[in-house]
PDB file of C-alpha atoms in Angstrom:
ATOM      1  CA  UNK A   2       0.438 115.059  98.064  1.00  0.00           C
ATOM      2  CA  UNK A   3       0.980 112.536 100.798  1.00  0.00           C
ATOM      3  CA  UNK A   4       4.397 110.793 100.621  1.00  0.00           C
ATOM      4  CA  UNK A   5       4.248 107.685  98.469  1.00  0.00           C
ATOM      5  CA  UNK A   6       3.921 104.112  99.735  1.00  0.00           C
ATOM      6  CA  UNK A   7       6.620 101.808 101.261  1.00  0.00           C
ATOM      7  CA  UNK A   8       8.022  99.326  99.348  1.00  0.00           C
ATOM      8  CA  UNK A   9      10.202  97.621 101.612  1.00  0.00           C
ATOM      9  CA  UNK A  10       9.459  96.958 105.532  1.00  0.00           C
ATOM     10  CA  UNK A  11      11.067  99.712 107.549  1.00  0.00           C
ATOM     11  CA  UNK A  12      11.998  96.860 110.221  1.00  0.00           C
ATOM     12  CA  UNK A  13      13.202  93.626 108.410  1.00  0.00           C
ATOM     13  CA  UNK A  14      13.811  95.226 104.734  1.00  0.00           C
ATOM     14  CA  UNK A  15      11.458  92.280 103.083  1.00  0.00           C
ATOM     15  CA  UNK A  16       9.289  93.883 100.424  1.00  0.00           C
ATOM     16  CA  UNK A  17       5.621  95.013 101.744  1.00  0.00           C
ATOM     17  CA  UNK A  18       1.818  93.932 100.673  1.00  0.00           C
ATOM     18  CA  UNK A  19      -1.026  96.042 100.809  1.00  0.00           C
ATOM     19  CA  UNK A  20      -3.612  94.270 102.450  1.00  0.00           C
ATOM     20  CA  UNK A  21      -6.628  94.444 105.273  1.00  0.00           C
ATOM     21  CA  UNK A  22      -4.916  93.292 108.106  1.00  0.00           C
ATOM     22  CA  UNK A  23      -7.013  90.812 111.231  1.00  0.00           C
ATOM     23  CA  UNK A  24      -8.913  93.534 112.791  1.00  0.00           C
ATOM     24  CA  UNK A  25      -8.230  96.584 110.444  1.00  0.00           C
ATOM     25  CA  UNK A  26     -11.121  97.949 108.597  1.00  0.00           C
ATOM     26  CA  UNK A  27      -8.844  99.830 105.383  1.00  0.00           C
ATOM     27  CA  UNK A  28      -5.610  98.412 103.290  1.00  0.00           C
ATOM     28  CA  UNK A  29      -2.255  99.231 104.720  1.00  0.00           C
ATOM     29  CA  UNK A  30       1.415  97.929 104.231  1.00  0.00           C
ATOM     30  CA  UNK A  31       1.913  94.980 105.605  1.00  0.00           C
ATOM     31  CA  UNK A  32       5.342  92.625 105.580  1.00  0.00           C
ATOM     32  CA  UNK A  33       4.837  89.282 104.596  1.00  0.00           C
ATOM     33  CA  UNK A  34       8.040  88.330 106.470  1.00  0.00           C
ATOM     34  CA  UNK A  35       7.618  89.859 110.308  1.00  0.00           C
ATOM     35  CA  UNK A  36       3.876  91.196 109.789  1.00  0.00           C
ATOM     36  CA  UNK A  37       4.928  94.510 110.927  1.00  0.00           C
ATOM     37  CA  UNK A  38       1.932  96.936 109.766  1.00  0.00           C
ATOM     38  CA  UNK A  39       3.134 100.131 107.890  1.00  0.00           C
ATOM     39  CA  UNK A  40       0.666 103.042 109.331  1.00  0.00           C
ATOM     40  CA  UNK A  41       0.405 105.949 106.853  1.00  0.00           C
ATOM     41  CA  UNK A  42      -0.211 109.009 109.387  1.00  0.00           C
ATOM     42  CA  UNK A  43      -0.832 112.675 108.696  1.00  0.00           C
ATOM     43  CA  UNK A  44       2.296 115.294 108.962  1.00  0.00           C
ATOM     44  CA  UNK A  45       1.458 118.064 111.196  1.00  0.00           C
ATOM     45  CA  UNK A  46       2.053 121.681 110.076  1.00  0.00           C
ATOM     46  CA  UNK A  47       2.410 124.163 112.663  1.00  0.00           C
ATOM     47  CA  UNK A  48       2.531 127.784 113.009  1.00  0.00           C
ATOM     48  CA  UNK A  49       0.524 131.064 114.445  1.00  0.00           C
ATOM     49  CA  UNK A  50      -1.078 134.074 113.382  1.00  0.00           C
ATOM     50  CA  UNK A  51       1.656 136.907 115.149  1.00  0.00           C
ATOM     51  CA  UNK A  52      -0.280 140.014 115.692  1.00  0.00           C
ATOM     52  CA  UNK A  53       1.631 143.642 117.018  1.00  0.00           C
ATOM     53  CA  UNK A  54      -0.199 146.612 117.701  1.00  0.00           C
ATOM     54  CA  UNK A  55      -3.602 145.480 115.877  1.00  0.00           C
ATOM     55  CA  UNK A  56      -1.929 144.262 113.032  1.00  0.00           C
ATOM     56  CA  UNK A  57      -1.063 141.138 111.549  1.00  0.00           C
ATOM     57  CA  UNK A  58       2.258 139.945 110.314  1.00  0.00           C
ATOM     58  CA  UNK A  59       3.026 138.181 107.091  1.00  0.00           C
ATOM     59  CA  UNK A  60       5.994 136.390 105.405  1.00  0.00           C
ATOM     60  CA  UNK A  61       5.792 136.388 101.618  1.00  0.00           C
ATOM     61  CA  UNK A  62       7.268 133.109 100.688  1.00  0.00           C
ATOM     62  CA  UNK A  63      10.917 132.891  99.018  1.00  0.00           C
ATOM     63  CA  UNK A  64      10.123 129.029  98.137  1.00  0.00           C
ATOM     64  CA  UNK A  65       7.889 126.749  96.307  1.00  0.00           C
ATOM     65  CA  UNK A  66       5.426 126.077  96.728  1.00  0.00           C
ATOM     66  CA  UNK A  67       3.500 129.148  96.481  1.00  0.00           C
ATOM     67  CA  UNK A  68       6.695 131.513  95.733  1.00  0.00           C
ATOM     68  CA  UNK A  69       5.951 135.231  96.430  1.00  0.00           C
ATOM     69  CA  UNK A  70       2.828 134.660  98.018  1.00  0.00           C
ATOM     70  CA  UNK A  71       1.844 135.770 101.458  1.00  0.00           C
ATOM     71  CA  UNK A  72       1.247 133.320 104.321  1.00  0.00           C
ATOM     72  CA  UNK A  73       1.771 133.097 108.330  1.00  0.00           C
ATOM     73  CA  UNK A  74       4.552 131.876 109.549  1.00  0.00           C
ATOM     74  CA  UNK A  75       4.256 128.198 109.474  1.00  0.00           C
ATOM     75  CA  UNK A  76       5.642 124.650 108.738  1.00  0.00           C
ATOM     76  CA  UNK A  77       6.901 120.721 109.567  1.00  0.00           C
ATOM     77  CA  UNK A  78       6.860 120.062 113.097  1.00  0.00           C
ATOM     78  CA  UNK A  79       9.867 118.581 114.102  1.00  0.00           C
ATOM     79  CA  UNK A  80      10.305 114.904 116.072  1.00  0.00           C
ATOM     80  CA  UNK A  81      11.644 116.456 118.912  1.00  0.00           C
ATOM     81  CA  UNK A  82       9.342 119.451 119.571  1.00  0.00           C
ATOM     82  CA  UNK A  83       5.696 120.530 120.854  1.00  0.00           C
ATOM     83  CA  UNK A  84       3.446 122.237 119.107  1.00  0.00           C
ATOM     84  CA  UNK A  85       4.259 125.356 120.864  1.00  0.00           C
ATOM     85  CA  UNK A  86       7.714 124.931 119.872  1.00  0.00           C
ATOM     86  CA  UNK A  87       7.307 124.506 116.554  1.00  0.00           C
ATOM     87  CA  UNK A  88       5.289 127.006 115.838  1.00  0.00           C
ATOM     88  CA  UNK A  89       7.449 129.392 118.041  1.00  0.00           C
ATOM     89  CA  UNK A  90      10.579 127.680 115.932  1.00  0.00           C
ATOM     90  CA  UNK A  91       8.913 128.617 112.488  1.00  0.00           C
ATOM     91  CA  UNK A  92       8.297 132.185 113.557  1.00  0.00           C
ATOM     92  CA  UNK A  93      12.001 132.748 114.232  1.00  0.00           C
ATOM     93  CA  UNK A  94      12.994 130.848 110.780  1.00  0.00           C
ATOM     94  CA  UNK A  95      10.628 133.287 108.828  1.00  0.00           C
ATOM     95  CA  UNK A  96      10.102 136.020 110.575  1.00  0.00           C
ATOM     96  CA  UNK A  97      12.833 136.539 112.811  1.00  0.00           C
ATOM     97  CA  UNK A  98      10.042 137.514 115.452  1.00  0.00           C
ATOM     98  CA  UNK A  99       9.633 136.328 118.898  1.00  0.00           C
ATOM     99  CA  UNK A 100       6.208 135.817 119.816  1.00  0.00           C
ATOM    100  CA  UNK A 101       4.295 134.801 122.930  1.00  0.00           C
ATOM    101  CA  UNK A 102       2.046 132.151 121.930  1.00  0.00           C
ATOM    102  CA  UNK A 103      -1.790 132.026 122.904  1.00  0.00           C
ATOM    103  CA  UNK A 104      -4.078 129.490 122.759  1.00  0.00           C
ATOM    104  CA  UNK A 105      -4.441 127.127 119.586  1.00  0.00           C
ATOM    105  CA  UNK A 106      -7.720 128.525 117.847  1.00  0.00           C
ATOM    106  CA  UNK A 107      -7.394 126.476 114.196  1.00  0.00           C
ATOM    107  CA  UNK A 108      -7.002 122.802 113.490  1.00  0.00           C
ATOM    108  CA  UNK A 109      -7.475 122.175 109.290  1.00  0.00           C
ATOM    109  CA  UNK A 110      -7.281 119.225 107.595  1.00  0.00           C
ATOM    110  CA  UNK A 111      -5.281 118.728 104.706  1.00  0.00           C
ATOM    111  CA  UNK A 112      -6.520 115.176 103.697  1.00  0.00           C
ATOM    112  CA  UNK A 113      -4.886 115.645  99.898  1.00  0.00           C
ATOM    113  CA  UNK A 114      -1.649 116.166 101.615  1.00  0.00           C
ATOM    114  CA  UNK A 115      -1.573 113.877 104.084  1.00  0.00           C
ATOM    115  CA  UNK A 116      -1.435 116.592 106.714  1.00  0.00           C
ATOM    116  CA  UNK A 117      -2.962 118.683 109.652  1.00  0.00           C
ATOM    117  CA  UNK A 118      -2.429 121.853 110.203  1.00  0.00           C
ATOM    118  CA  UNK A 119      -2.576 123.730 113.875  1.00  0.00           C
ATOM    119  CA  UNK A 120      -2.834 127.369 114.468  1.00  0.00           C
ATOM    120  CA  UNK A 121      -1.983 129.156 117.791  1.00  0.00           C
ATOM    121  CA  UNK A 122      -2.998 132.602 118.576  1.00  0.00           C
ATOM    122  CA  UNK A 123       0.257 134.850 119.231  1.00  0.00           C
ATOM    123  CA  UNK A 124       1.829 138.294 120.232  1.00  0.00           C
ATOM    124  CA  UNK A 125       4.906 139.779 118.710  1.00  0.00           C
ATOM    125  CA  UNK A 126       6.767 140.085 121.762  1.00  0.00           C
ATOM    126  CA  UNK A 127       8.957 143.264 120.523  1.00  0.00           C
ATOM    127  CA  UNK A 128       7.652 144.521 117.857  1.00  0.00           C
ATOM    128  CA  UNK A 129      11.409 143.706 115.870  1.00  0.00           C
ATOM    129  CA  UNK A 130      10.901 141.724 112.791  1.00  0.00           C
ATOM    130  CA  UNK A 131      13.107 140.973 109.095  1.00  0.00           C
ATOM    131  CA  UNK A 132      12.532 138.401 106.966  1.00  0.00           C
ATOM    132  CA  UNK A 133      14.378 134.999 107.553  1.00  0.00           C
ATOM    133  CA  UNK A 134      15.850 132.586 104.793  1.00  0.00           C
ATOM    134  CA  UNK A 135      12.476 131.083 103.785  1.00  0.00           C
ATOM    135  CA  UNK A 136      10.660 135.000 103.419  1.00  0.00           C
ATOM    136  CA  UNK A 137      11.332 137.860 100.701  1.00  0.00           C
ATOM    137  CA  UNK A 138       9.572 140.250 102.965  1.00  0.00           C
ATOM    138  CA  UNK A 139       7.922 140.513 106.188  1.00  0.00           C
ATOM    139  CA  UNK A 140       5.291 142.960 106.868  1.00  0.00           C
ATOM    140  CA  UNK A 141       2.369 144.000 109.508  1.00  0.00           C
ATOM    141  CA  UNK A 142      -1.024 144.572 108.343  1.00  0.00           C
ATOM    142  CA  UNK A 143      -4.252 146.001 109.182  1.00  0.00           C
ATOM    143  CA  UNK A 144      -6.773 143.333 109.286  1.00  0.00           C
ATOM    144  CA  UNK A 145      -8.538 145.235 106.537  1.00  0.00           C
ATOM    145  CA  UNK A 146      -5.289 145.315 104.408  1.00  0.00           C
ATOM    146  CA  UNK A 147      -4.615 141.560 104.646  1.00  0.00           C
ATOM    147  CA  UNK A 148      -3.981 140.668 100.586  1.00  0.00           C
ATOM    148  CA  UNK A 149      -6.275 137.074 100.736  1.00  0.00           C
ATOM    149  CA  UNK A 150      -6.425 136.997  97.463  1.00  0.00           C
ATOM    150  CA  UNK A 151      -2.833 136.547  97.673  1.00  0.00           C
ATOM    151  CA  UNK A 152      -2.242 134.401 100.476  1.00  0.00           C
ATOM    152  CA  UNK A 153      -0.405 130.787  99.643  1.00  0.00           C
ATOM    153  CA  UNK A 154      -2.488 128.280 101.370  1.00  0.00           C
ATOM    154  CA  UNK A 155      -5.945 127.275 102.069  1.00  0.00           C
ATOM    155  CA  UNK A 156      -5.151 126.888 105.594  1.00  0.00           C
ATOM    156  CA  UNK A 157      -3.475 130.026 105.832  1.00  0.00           C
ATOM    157  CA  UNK A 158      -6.652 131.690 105.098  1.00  0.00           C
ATOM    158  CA  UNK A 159      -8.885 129.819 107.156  1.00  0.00           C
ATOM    159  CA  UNK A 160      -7.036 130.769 110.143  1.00  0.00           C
ATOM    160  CA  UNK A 161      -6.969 134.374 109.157  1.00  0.00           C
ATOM    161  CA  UNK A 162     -10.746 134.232 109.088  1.00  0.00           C
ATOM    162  CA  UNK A 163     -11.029 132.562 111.876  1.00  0.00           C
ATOM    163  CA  UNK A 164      -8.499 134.896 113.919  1.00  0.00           C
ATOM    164  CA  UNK A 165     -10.238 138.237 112.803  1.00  0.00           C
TER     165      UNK A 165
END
């Protein structure tokens, strides 16, 4: 679910509108006071499919949402960082893995949760691999073996279709 909508103006503090503004086509938060326009913009969610060997690996989750499922090692980009970074970043926080990232092969759109994921192609680079705080257990698996059924997100699954 996308955050929820400003009530005060993020630049002067007066409380916000919603209204078309001159030369918008949609409503947005406006201030009445400085008619600084409050843009609601997607969150992007980065990570990569890690493969080793001809397998894939997988973090089974150790938070909401999704607890105990599977998924790729993903999440929040950060202000400061690429896309390569982040998704290099999340690797290490779940997986503990270096990786040598390929070429993004999955953009999905999350319009329900105000978000966008991207998905990078990527190599384990040592094969040496333990689950980090946000993972119960990290594993490699054939591309036969992959548990969709149990994998936590949409997304996830899209780019493991799309990978294989």
């Amino acid at each position: 679910m996308p955050a929820p909508p400003n009530k005060f103006c993020g630049q002067c503090g007066a409380p916000v509108t919603r209204r078309i503004p001159e030369g918008e086509d949609r409503e947005r938060e406006v201030c009445p006071v400085c008619n600084f326009i409050h843009y609601r913009n997607p969150i992007p969610v980065v990570g990569c499919v890690p493969e080793y060997k001809g397998r894939i690996l997988l973090c089974r989750r150790a938070i909401d949402p999704r607890l105990g499922y599977w998924t790729v090692p993903a999440g929040f980009m950060e202000l400061d960082e690429t896309l390569e970074e982040a998704a290099s970043r999340e690797t290490r926080e779940e997986a503990c893995a270096e990786v040598r990232l390929g070429e993004l092969f999955s953009i999905v759109d999350v319009p329900r949760a105000g978000q966008v994921h991207f998905f990078f192609r990527a190599e384990v680079v040592n094969g040496q691999f333990e689950p980090g705080v946000e993972s119960l257990d990290v594993r490699l698996f054939a591309p036969d073996e992959i548990p969709f059924d149990s994998i936590a997100f949409r997304s996830g699954i899209i780019a493991l279709r799309r990978y294989l």
